[in-house]
Amino acid sequence: MKQVTVLHGLFIEEYQCKRPVMNQSINISESVKEFIIRSKGQFIDGEWVKCLNGFELPIIEPSSGINIGKLSEADIESVNKAVESSVQAFNPDSEWSNLGPSKRERLLNALATAIEENADQFAELITLELGAPLSATKHFEVNKAVETLRYYAGFPSKIHGDVIDINQDMGDQHFFGYTCKEPVGVVAAIVPWNAPLMIAVWKLAPAIAVGCTVVMKPSEEASLAILRLAELAHEIGFPPGVFNVIVGRGETVGNSLVSHPGINKITFTGSMKIGKEIHKKASDKLIRLSLELGGKSPVIVMPDADLEEAVPGVAMGAFANSGQVCVAGSRVFVHKKIADEFIERIKEFSLGLTVGSGLDEETQIGPVISKKQQQKIESYIDDAWKSGAKLHQKNLSKSNGFFVPPTVITNLPRDSKLLNEEIFGPVMTIEVFEDENDIILQTNSSSHGLAAMVWSESHRNIQILAKKLRVGTVFVNTPAFPPPSIPTGGFRESGIGRDLGASGLEGFLETKSVISKIS
Ligand code: NAD
């Protein structure tokens, strides 16, 4: 049922929610309950480590706001223990360093199989912390983690250097020269909360494929699935110390980890602000670093776009995972010729989405992860209405959960901060354009450079836009969805280096040259 009301002096089209979103109790499976109790601590050197003097991190289920458990934060001794264990595991005489590539391939495949066998448990663990619908966590995040492990399992035996003819450079003497690709060493992997398992595996799989050891710090808001991953890795035969996990806040545990002298490489995914802080620390010691940071991805809907595909594609490109996606297409530009029809259709599609608990199988859009995130997103929406924009959003029933309805915003002033800042919530702005060159200019002069989406049926338009847009990934006629074989990363302040694809291995490798005299 559609209603039109005025709220805060703001024009809003409201659609009554099909079902109430209030969720008073949560059904948690026995195996997950048991894991939450078991996983109180860090997973270091193949065993659980409890930190009794540490800070306690509550586990809050986002659709109800209910506290379902707690984790103890790593103390400084645990951070040191985790790094030292990974340093030992990387030692040239260690079991791990002498395992050989085919065994690393088998371990990566075995971990993929173990995740598949525990897919329901992983999906539930992620949904309980993140709030995303179970169907999405299972079919998207868990499956992507499995695919990524299998993809990198194909690499270990194919990583090699070159033999180089150097005789001609050395006069009459005979020499033999070659290069080796060697693992960079102990990796500190810092992971955000918005796709915890998948992004953890984006880092773990290539690091393991080349023979590094890893100390991972998940987000304090989404640690459970990664702790389970470490436990499973140990069970299927990862030697102790090869994959350690420590949990805790960024300013404490994350900071101690990136500052630890035993670390050889930092791989970080998260916000630009923290990425830049880590960049400064790493550059002091010339620590190898890769950064996957935030985005503000433009979506260009050309006049020849197929709206049957573009409408749901653009909507889900902005609202999937409640908009908490680095490559979310949150800033939509639609050509003047089709703007009226497109805006009507996208409003109807978006306002018809089913919002509810991630544990409910009918849910298409879950809550956002936390009260803090909900308030941050609502403050952007408030700014929009204060500036006189039009908001179109579904009216939700009252709930203790952290719900923000999918929100479509039109008529925003050009200087609105919503157009340039990453909102990281289910909020889409729509602007009308006549000349795509204006959008190319705006995109290429933005500090963000992670991704862009193009919707068009014209091969020529697609090729021109894909070439001219200076961003890490251009998605054409599809919402953002990086498969494991395609490198992902950002231009400009959206990052340094690439995750995924064959390029995803490069940041975990050093090249060693050997020059040997024969006669
Ligand atoms: P965040 O930067 O707040 O935190 C990311 C991680 O860094 C967390 O584990 C956090 O605990 C840790 N951290 C925070 N302060 C730290 C410090 N001083 N030292 C060391 N570690 C610290 O980001 P978030 O809110 O968890 O994630 C959302 C952000 O991640 C968004 O900006 C999103 O665009 C970005 N992201 C980027 C990609 C990509 O591939 N480019 C993918 C997913 C998310």
Coordinates of C-alpha atoms and ligand atoms in Angstrom, one line a residue:
M1 CA 0.0 0.0 0.0
K2 CA 1.4 3.4 -1.0
Q3 CA 1.0 6.5 1.0
V4 CA 2.4 10.0 0.7
T5 CA 3.1 11.9 3.9
V6 CA 5.2 14.9 5.0
L7 CA 7.7 14.3 7.7
H8 CA 10.1 17.0 9.1
G9 CA 8.7 19.2 6.4
L10 CA 10.0 16.6 3.9
F11 CA 8.2 15.0 1.1
I12 CA 8.3 11.2 1.5
E13 CA 6.6 8.4 -0.4
E14 CA 6.0 5.6 2.0
Y15 CA 5.2 2.0 1.2
Q16 CA 3.9 0.0 4.1
C17 CA 6.2 -2.7 5.1
K18 CA 4.8 -6.1 4.0
R19 CA 5.6 -7.6 7.5
P20 CA 6.7 -6.1 10.7
V21 CA 10.5 -6.2 11.2
M22 CA 10.3 -6.4 15.0
N23 CA 12.3 -9.4 16.1
Q24 CA 12.1 -10.1 19.8
S25 CA 14.0 -13.4 20.0
I26 CA 16.7 -15.0 17.9
N27 CA 16.9 -18.6 16.9
I28 CA 20.5 -19.7 17.0
S29 CA 21.6 -23.2 16.0
E30 CA 23.2 -25.4 18.7
S31 CA 26.5 -25.6 16.7
V32 CA 26.8 -21.9 16.5
K33 CA 25.9 -21.4 20.2
E34 CA 28.5 -23.9 21.1
F35 CA 31.1 -22.2 18.9
I36 CA 30.4 -18.7 20.4
I37 CA 31.1 -20.2 23.8
R38 CA 34.2 -22.0 22.6
S39 CA 35.7 -19.1 20.7
K40 CA 36.1 -16.7 23.6
G41 CA 39.7 -16.0 22.8
Q42 CA 42.3 -15.7 20.1
F43 CA 43.4 -18.6 17.9
I44 CA 47.2 -18.7 18.1
D45 CA 49.6 -21.5 17.2
G46 CA 46.9 -24.0 16.7
E47 CA 44.9 -23.4 19.9
W48 CA 42.5 -21.1 21.6
V49 CA 44.1 -18.5 23.8
K50 CA 42.1 -16.6 26.5
C51 CA 43.1 -13.1 27.5
L52 CA 41.8 -12.7 31.0
N53 CA 43.0 -9.1 31.5
G54 CA 41.7 -7.9 28.1
F55 CA 38.8 -5.8 27.1
E56 CA 35.5 -7.6 26.3
L57 CA 33.9 -7.2 22.9
P58 CA 30.1 -7.7 22.9
I59 CA 28.5 -9.6 20.0
I60 CA 25.3 -7.7 19.1
E61 CA 22.8 -9.2 16.7
P62 CA 21.8 -6.3 14.5
S63 CA 18.1 -7.0 13.7
S64 CA 17.3 -7.1 17.4
G65 CA 20.1 -5.3 19.2
I66 CA 20.4 -8.3 21.5
N67 CA 23.7 -9.1 23.0
I68 CA 24.4 -12.8 22.1
G69 CA 27.8 -13.3 23.6
K70 CA 31.3 -11.7 24.0
L71 CA 34.8 -12.1 22.9
S72 CA 37.9 -11.2 24.9
E73 CA 40.1 -8.7 23.2
A74 CA 43.7 -9.7 22.6
D75 CA 46.2 -8.1 25.1
I76 CA 49.7 -7.1 24.1
E77 CA 51.1 -10.4 25.2
S78 CA 48.7 -12.2 22.8
V79 CA 49.6 -9.9 19.9
N80 CA 53.3 -10.7 20.5
K81 CA 52.6 -14.4 20.9
A82 CA 50.7 -14.4 17.6
V83 CA 53.4 -12.6 15.6
E84 CA 56.2 -14.7 17.2
S85 CA 54.3 -17.9 16.4
S86 CA 54.0 -16.8 12.7
V87 CA 57.7 -15.8 12.7
Q88 CA 58.6 -19.3 13.9
A89 CA 56.3 -20.9 11.4
F90 CA 58.0 -18.9 8.6
N91 CA 61.5 -19.9 9.8
P92 CA 63.5 -21.5 6.8
D93 CA 63.8 -24.7 8.7
S94 CA 60.1 -24.9 9.7
E95 CA 57.6 -27.6 8.6
W96 CA 55.7 -24.9 6.6
S97 CA 58.7 -23.5 4.8
N98 CA 59.6 -27.0 3.6
L99 CA 56.2 -28.2 2.7
G100 CA 56.4 -27.6 -1.0
P101 CA 53.9 -26.1 -3.4
S102 CA 51.8 -29.2 -4.1
K103 CA 51.0 -29.6 -0.4
R104 CA 50.0 -25.9 -0.2
E105 CA 47.7 -26.5 -3.1
R106 CA 46.1 -29.5 -1.2
L107 CA 45.7 -27.4 2.0
L108 CA 43.9 -24.6 0.1
N109 CA 41.6 -27.1 -1.6
A110 CA 41.0 -28.9 1.7
L111 CA 40.1 -25.6 3.4
A112 CA 37.6 -24.8 0.6
T113 CA 36.0 -28.2 1.1
A114 CA 35.8 -27.8 4.9
I115 CA 34.1 -24.4 4.4
E116 CA 31.6 -26.0 2.0
E117 CA 30.9 -28.7 4.5
N118 CA 30.2 -26.1 7.2
A119 CA 28.5 -23.5 4.9
D120 CA 25.4 -23.2 7.0
Q121 CA 27.4 -22.6 10.1
F122 CA 29.6 -19.9 8.4
A123 CA 26.5 -18.2 6.9
E124 CA 24.8 -18.1 10.3
L125 CA 27.9 -16.8 12.1
I126 CA 28.2 -14.0 9.5
T127 CA 24.5 -13.1 9.6
L128 CA 24.5 -13.0 13.4
E129 CA 27.1 -10.3 13.4
L130 CA 26.6 -8.4 10.1
G131 CA 22.8 -8.7 9.8
A132 CA 22.9 -9.5 6.0
P133 CA 20.3 -12.1 4.8
L134 CA 21.3 -15.7 5.3
S135 CA 20.7 -16.4 1.6
A136 CA 23.2 -13.7 0.7
T137 CA 25.8 -14.7 3.2
K138 CA 25.6 -18.3 2.1
H139 CA 25.3 -17.9 -1.7
F140 CA 27.5 -14.8 -1.9
E141 CA 30.0 -14.6 0.9
V142 CA 30.6 -18.3 1.8
N143 CA 30.6 -19.4 -1.9
K144 CA 33.0 -16.6 -2.9
A145 CA 35.4 -17.6 -0.1
V146 CA 35.3 -21.2 -1.4
E147 CA 35.8 -20.1 -5.0
T148 CA 38.7 -17.8 -4.0
L149 CA 40.5 -20.7 -2.1
R150 CA 40.1 -23.0 -5.1
Y151 CA 41.3 -20.3 -7.5
Y152 CA 44.5 -19.7 -5.5
A153 CA 45.0 -23.5 -5.0
G154 CA 45.9 -23.6 -8.7
F155 CA 48.9 -21.3 -8.3
P156 CA 51.5 -22.7 -5.9
S157 CA 53.1 -25.1 -8.3
K158 CA 53.1 -22.4 -11.1
I159 CA 55.0 -19.6 -9.2
H160 CA 58.5 -19.4 -10.6
G161 CA 61.2 -17.0 -11.6
D162 CA 63.2 -16.8 -14.8
V163 CA 66.5 -18.2 -16.1
I164 CA 68.5 -15.3 -17.5
D165 CA 71.3 -15.5 -20.0
I166 CA 74.1 -13.3 -18.6
N167 CA 77.2 -14.7 -20.3
Q168 CA 77.4 -11.9 -22.8
D169 CA 77.5 -9.2 -20.1
M170 CA 80.4 -10.9 -18.3
G171 CA 83.3 -11.1 -20.9
D172 CA 84.9 -14.5 -21.3
Q173 CA 83.7 -15.9 -18.0
H174 CA 80.7 -18.1 -17.8
F175 CA 77.8 -17.3 -15.5
F176 CA 74.4 -18.6 -14.7
G177 CA 71.7 -16.2 -13.6
Y178 CA 68.1 -16.8 -12.4
T179 CA 65.4 -15.3 -10.3
C180 CA 63.2 -16.9 -7.6
K181 CA 59.8 -15.7 -6.4
E182 CA 59.9 -16.0 -2.6
P183 CA 57.2 -15.3 0.0
V184 CA 57.5 -11.9 1.6
G185 CA 57.3 -13.3 5.1
V186 CA 54.9 -12.7 8.0
V187 CA 51.8 -10.9 6.9
A188 CA 49.5 -8.8 9.1
A189 CA 46.1 -8.9 7.5
I190 CA 43.5 -6.4 8.7
V191 CA 40.0 -7.0 7.6
P192 CA 36.7 -4.9 7.8
W193 CA 33.3 -6.1 8.9
N194 CA 31.2 -5.7 5.7
A195 CA 32.1 -9.0 4.1
P196 CA 34.3 -10.6 6.8
L197 CA 34.8 -14.1 5.5
M198 CA 35.2 -13.3 1.9
I199 CA 37.7 -10.5 2.4
A200 CA 39.6 -12.5 4.9
V201 CA 40.0 -15.2 2.3
W202 CA 41.0 -12.6 -0.4
K203 CA 44.1 -12.1 1.8
L204 CA 44.7 -15.5 3.3
A205 CA 44.5 -17.6 0.0
P206 CA 47.2 -15.8 -2.0
A207 CA 49.4 -15.4 1.1
I208 CA 49.2 -19.2 1.8
A209 CA 49.6 -20.0 -1.9
V210 CA 53.0 -18.4 -2.0
G211 CA 54.1 -19.7 1.4
C212 CA 53.7 -16.7 3.7
T213 CA 52.4 -17.0 7.3
V214 CA 49.5 -14.8 8.4
V215 CA 48.4 -13.0 11.6
M216 CA 44.8 -11.7 10.9
K217 CA 42.9 -9.2 12.8
P218 CA 39.2 -9.2 11.8
S219 CA 37.0 -6.2 12.6
E220 CA 35.9 -6.1 16.3
E221 CA 32.3 -6.1 14.9
A222 CA 32.6 -9.3 12.9
S223 CA 35.2 -11.8 14.1
L224 CA 33.3 -15.0 14.6
A225 CA 33.5 -16.5 11.0
I226 CA 37.3 -15.7 10.8
L227 CA 37.9 -17.4 14.2
R228 CA 36.0 -20.4 12.9
L229 CA 38.1 -20.3 9.7
A230 CA 41.3 -20.4 11.7
E231 CA 40.1 -23.4 13.8
L232 CA 39.1 -25.3 10.6
A233 CA 42.4 -24.5 8.9
H234 CA 44.2 -26.1 11.9
E235 CA 41.8 -29.1 11.8
I236 CA 42.6 -29.8 8.2
G237 CA 46.3 -29.6 8.6
F238 CA 47.7 -26.0 8.5
P239 CA 50.8 -26.2 10.7
P240 CA 50.6 -24.2 13.9
G241 CA 51.4 -20.5 13.5
V242 CA 50.7 -20.4 9.7
F243 CA 47.4 -18.7 10.3
N244 CA 46.8 -17.0 13.6
V245 CA 43.8 -14.8 14.4
I246 CA 43.7 -12.1 17.1
V247 CA 40.5 -10.1 17.8
G248 CA 40.1 -6.6 19.1
R249 CA 39.7 -2.9 18.3
G250 CA 41.7 -1.2 15.7
E251 CA 43.2 1.5 17.9
T252 CA 44.5 -1.1 20.3
V253 CA 45.1 -4.6 18.7
G254 CA 45.2 -3.4 15.1
N255 CA 47.7 -0.7 16.0
S256 CA 50.0 -3.1 18.0
L257 CA 49.9 -5.6 15.1
V258 CA 50.9 -3.1 12.4
S259 CA 53.6 -1.7 14.6
H260 CA 55.1 -5.1 15.5
P261 CA 58.7 -5.5 14.3
G262 CA 58.1 -9.1 13.3
I263 CA 55.7 -8.1 10.5
N264 CA 57.0 -8.0 6.9
K265 CA 53.9 -7.0 5.0
I266 CA 50.6 -5.4 5.8
T267 CA 47.5 -6.0 3.8
F268 CA 44.6 -3.8 4.9
T269 CA 41.0 -3.4 3.7
G270 CA 39.0 -0.7 5.4
S271 CA 38.4 3.1 5.4
M272 CA 40.6 5.7 3.7
K273 CA 41.2 7.4 7.1
I274 CA 42.7 4.3 8.7
G275 CA 44.4 3.2 5.5
K276 CA 46.3 6.5 5.4
E277 CA 47.3 6.2 9.1
I278 CA 48.7 2.7 8.4
H279 CA 50.4 3.9 5.2
K280 CA 52.4 6.5 7.3
K281 CA 53.4 3.8 9.9
A282 CA 54.4 1.3 7.2
S283 CA 56.4 3.8 5.2
D284 CA 58.6 4.7 8.3
K285 CA 59.9 1.1 8.2
L286 CA 59.4 0.4 4.5
I287 CA 57.0 -2.4 5.3
R288 CA 55.4 -3.9 2.2
L289 CA 51.8 -2.6 2.1
S290 CA 48.7 -3.1 0.1
L291 CA 45.5 -1.0 0.8
E292 CA 42.0 -1.7 -0.4
L293 CA 40.1 1.4 0.7
G294 CA 36.7 3.1 0.4
G295 CA 34.8 4.1 -2.8
K296 CA 32.1 6.4 -4.1
S297 CA 31.2 4.6 -7.3
P298 CA 29.3 6.4 -10.0
V299 CA 26.6 4.6 -12.0
I300 CA 26.1 5.9 -15.5
V301 CA 22.7 4.9 -17.0
M302 CA 22.9 5.8 -20.7
P303 CA 19.8 6.6 -22.8
D304 CA 20.1 3.2 -24.6
A305 CA 20.2 1.2 -21.3
D306 CA 17.9 -1.8 -21.1
L307 CA 15.7 -0.7 -18.2
E308 CA 14.4 -4.2 -17.5
E309 CA 17.9 -5.1 -16.4
A310 CA 19.2 -1.8 -15.3
V311 CA 16.5 -1.0 -12.8
P312 CA 16.9 -4.1 -10.5
G313 CA 20.7 -4.1 -11.3
V314 CA 21.2 -0.5 -10.2
A315 CA 19.0 -0.9 -7.2
M316 CA 20.8 -4.0 -5.9
G317 CA 24.2 -2.5 -6.8
A318 CA 23.3 0.2 -4.2
F319 CA 21.3 -1.7 -1.7
A320 CA 22.7 -5.2 -1.5
N321 CA 24.3 -5.9 1.9
S322 CA 22.4 -2.7 3.0
G323 CA 24.7 -0.6 0.9
Q324 CA 27.7 -1.7 3.0
V325 CA 29.8 -2.6 0.0
C326 CA 33.0 -0.8 -1.0
V327 CA 32.0 -0.8 -4.7
A328 CA 28.3 0.1 -4.0
G329 CA 26.9 2.1 -6.9
S330 CA 25.5 4.8 -4.6
R331 CA 25.8 7.8 -6.9
V332 CA 23.6 7.3 -9.9
F333 CA 23.6 9.5 -13.0
V334 CA 20.7 8.9 -15.5
H335 CA 20.5 10.4 -18.9
K336 CA 17.8 13.1 -19.3
K337 CA 16.0 11.2 -22.1
I338 CA 15.1 8.3 -19.8
A339 CA 15.3 10.0 -16.4
D340 CA 11.6 10.3 -15.5
E341 CA 10.8 6.6 -16.3
F342 CA 14.0 5.4 -14.7
I343 CA 13.4 7.3 -11.5
E344 CA 9.8 6.1 -11.2
R345 CA 10.8 2.5 -11.8
I346 CA 13.8 2.5 -9.4
K347 CA 11.7 4.0 -6.6
E348 CA 9.0 1.4 -7.1
F349 CA 11.6 -1.5 -7.1
S350 CA 13.5 -0.2 -4.1
L351 CA 10.5 0.6 -2.0
G352 CA 9.1 -2.9 -2.7
L353 CA 12.2 -4.7 -1.3
T354 CA 11.5 -6.8 1.8
V355 CA 13.4 -5.4 4.8
G356 CA 13.8 -7.6 7.9
S357 CA 16.0 -9.8 10.0
G358 CA 18.8 -11.5 8.2
L359 CA 17.8 -14.8 9.8
D360 CA 14.4 -14.6 8.1
E361 CA 14.4 -16.3 4.7
E362 CA 12.1 -13.8 3.1
T363 CA 14.4 -10.9 3.9
Q364 CA 16.1 -9.1 0.9
I365 CA 17.6 -6.2 2.9
G366 CA 18.8 -6.7 6.4
P367 CA 19.7 -4.2 9.1
V368 CA 23.0 -2.3 9.0
I369 CA 25.7 -3.7 11.3
S370 CA 25.4 -1.4 14.4
K371 CA 23.7 1.5 16.1
K372 CA 26.7 3.6 15.3
Q373 CA 26.5 2.8 11.6
Q374 CA 22.7 3.4 11.6
Q375 CA 23.1 6.8 13.2
K376 CA 25.9 7.8 10.7
I377 CA 23.7 6.9 7.8
E378 CA 20.6 8.6 9.3
S379 CA 22.7 11.8 9.7
Y380 CA 23.5 11.8 6.0
I381 CA 19.7 11.3 5.2
D382 CA 18.9 14.2 7.6
D383 CA 21.4 16.4 5.8
A384 CA 19.7 15.6 2.5
W385 CA 16.2 16.6 3.7
K386 CA 17.6 19.7 5.4
S387 CA 19.0 20.7 2.0
G388 CA 15.6 20.4 0.3
A389 CA 16.2 17.1 -1.5
K390 CA 13.4 14.6 -2.1
L391 CA 13.6 11.4 -0.2
H392 CA 11.8 8.2 -1.2
Q393 CA 11.9 5.5 1.4
K394 CA 9.8 2.7 2.9
N395 CA 8.2 3.2 6.3
L396 CA 9.4 0.5 8.6
S397 CA 7.7 -0.7 11.8
K398 CA 9.5 0.2 15.0
S399 CA 12.3 -2.1 16.1
N400 CA 15.2 -2.3 18.4
G401 CA 17.2 -3.4 15.4
F402 CA 19.5 -1.2 13.4
F403 CA 17.3 -0.8 10.3
V404 CA 17.7 1.8 7.6
P405 CA 15.2 1.4 4.7
P406 CA 16.5 1.5 1.2
T407 CA 16.4 5.3 0.4
V408 CA 16.4 7.0 -3.0
I409 CA 17.3 10.7 -3.0
T410 CA 16.7 13.1 -5.9
N411 CA 17.0 16.8 -6.3
L412 CA 20.1 17.1 -4.1
P413 CA 22.1 20.4 -4.4
R414 CA 25.4 19.9 -6.3
D415 CA 27.5 20.8 -3.2
S416 CA 25.8 18.1 -1.0
K417 CA 28.3 16.0 0.9
L418 CA 26.2 13.0 0.1
L419 CA 27.5 13.2 -3.5
N420 CA 31.1 12.9 -2.6
E421 CA 31.4 10.9 0.7
E422 CA 31.1 7.2 1.1
I423 CA 27.8 6.7 3.1
F424 CA 28.1 2.9 3.4
G425 CA 24.4 2.4 3.8
P426 CA 21.3 1.7 1.7
V427 CA 21.2 5.2 0.2
M428 CA 21.2 6.0 -3.5
T429 CA 21.4 9.5 -4.9
I430 CA 20.1 10.2 -8.5
E431 CA 21.3 13.0 -10.7
V432 CA 20.2 13.7 -14.3
F433 CA 22.9 14.3 -17.0
E434 CA 23.0 15.3 -20.6
D435 CA 26.7 14.9 -21.5
E436 CA 28.6 11.9 -20.1
N437 CA 31.9 13.8 -20.4
D438 CA 30.8 15.8 -17.4
I439 CA 30.6 12.6 -15.4
I440 CA 33.9 11.3 -16.6
L441 CA 35.5 14.6 -15.5
Q442 CA 33.9 14.5 -12.1
T443 CA 34.8 10.8 -11.6
N444 CA 38.4 11.3 -12.6
S445 CA 38.9 14.3 -10.4
S446 CA 37.4 12.6 -7.3
S447 CA 39.8 11.4 -4.6
H448 CA 37.9 8.0 -4.9
G449 CA 38.8 5.7 -7.7
L450 CA 37.5 2.3 -6.8
A451 CA 34.8 1.4 -9.3
A452 CA 32.2 2.7 -11.8
M453 CA 29.1 1.0 -13.4
V454 CA 27.9 1.6 -16.9
W455 CA 24.5 0.6 -18.2
S456 CA 24.2 0.7 -22.0
E457 CA 23.4 -1.5 -24.9
S458 CA 25.9 0.3 -27.2
H459 CA 29.2 -1.4 -27.6
R460 CA 30.8 1.9 -28.6
N461 CA 29.5 3.8 -25.5
I462 CA 30.6 1.0 -23.2
Q463 CA 34.2 0.9 -24.7
I464 CA 34.6 4.7 -24.6
L465 CA 33.4 4.9 -21.0
A466 CA 35.4 1.9 -19.8
K467 CA 38.5 3.5 -21.3
K468 CA 38.0 7.0 -20.0
L469 CA 36.9 6.3 -16.5
R470 CA 40.0 6.2 -14.3
V471 CA 38.9 3.7 -11.6
G472 CA 40.0 0.2 -10.5
T473 CA 37.0 -1.7 -12.0
V474 CA 34.3 -0.8 -14.5
F475 CA 31.2 -3.0 -14.2
V476 CA 29.2 -3.0 -17.4
N477 CA 25.5 -4.0 -17.3
T478 CA 25.9 -5.8 -14.0
P479 CA 25.9 -4.8 -10.4
A480 CA 29.3 -4.9 -8.7
F481 CA 30.5 -8.5 -8.1
P482 CA 34.2 -9.2 -8.4
P483 CA 35.0 -12.9 -9.2
P484 CA 38.2 -14.3 -7.8
S485 CA 40.1 -14.2 -11.1
I486 CA 39.6 -10.5 -11.7
P487 CA 41.9 -8.1 -9.7
T488 CA 40.2 -5.6 -7.5
G489 CA 41.5 -2.4 -6.1
G490 CA 41.5 1.4 -6.4
F491 CA 43.0 4.3 -8.3
R492 CA 44.0 7.4 -6.4
E493 CA 43.0 7.4 -2.7
S494 CA 41.0 4.2 -3.0
G495 CA 44.1 2.1 -2.5
I496 CA 47.5 0.7 -3.4
G497 CA 48.0 -2.8 -5.0
R498 CA 45.4 -5.3 -5.9
D499 CA 43.5 -8.2 -4.2
L500 CA 42.4 -11.2 -6.3
G501 CA 43.5 -12.4 -9.7
A502 CA 47.1 -13.3 -10.5
S503 CA 48.0 -9.7 -9.5
G504 CA 46.8 -10.5 -6.0
L505 CA 49.8 -12.8 -5.6
E506 CA 52.4 -10.1 -6.4
G507 CA 52.1 -8.2 -3.1
F508 CA 53.0 -11.4 -1.2
L509 CA 56.2 -12.1 -3.2
E510 CA 59.7 -10.8 -3.3
T511 CA 62.0 -11.4 -6.3
K512 CA 65.4 -12.8 -5.5
S513 CA 68.2 -12.8 -8.1
V514 CA 71.0 -15.4 -8.1
I515 CA 74.2 -14.8 -10.2
S516 CA 76.5 -17.7 -10.2
K517 CA 79.9 -18.1 -11.8
I518 CA 80.4 -21.4 -13.7
S519 CA 83.9 -21.0 -15.2
Ligands
NAD1 P1 37.9 0.7 9.3 O1 38.9 1.4 8.6 O2 37.2 1.4 10.4 O3 38.4 -0.7 9.9 C1 39.0 -1.7 9.1 C2 39.8 -2.6 10.0 O4 40.9 -1.8 10.5 C3 39.1 -3.1 11.2 O5 39.6 -4.4 11.5 C4 39.6 -2.2 12.3 O6 39.5 -2.7 13.6 C5 41.0 -1.9 11.9 N1 41.6 -0.7 12.4 C6 40.9 0.5 12.8 N2 41.8 1.4 13.3 C7 43.0 0.8 13.2 C8 44.4 1.3 13.5 N3 44.6 2.5 14.0 N4 45.4 0.4 13.2 C9 45.2 -0.8 12.7 N5 43.9 -1.3 12.4 C10 42.9 -0.5 12.6 O7 36.8 0.2 8.2 P2 35.4 -0.6 8.4 O8 34.4 0.4 8.9 O9 35.7 -1.8 9.2 O10 35.1 -1.0 6.9 C11 34.4 -0.2 6.0 C12 35.4 0.4 5.1 O11 36.1 -0.6 4.4 C13 34.7 1.2 4.0 O12 35.4 2.4 3.8 C14 34.8 0.3 2.7 O13 34.7 1.0 1.5 C15 36.1 -0.3 3.0 N6 36.2 -1.6 2.2 C16 37.0 -1.6 1.1 C17 37.1 -2.7 0.2 C18 37.9 -2.8 -1.0 O14 38.2 -3.9 -1.5 N7 38.5 -1.6 -1.5 C19 36.3 -3.9 0.6 C20 35.5 -3.8 1.7 C21 35.5 -2.6 2.5

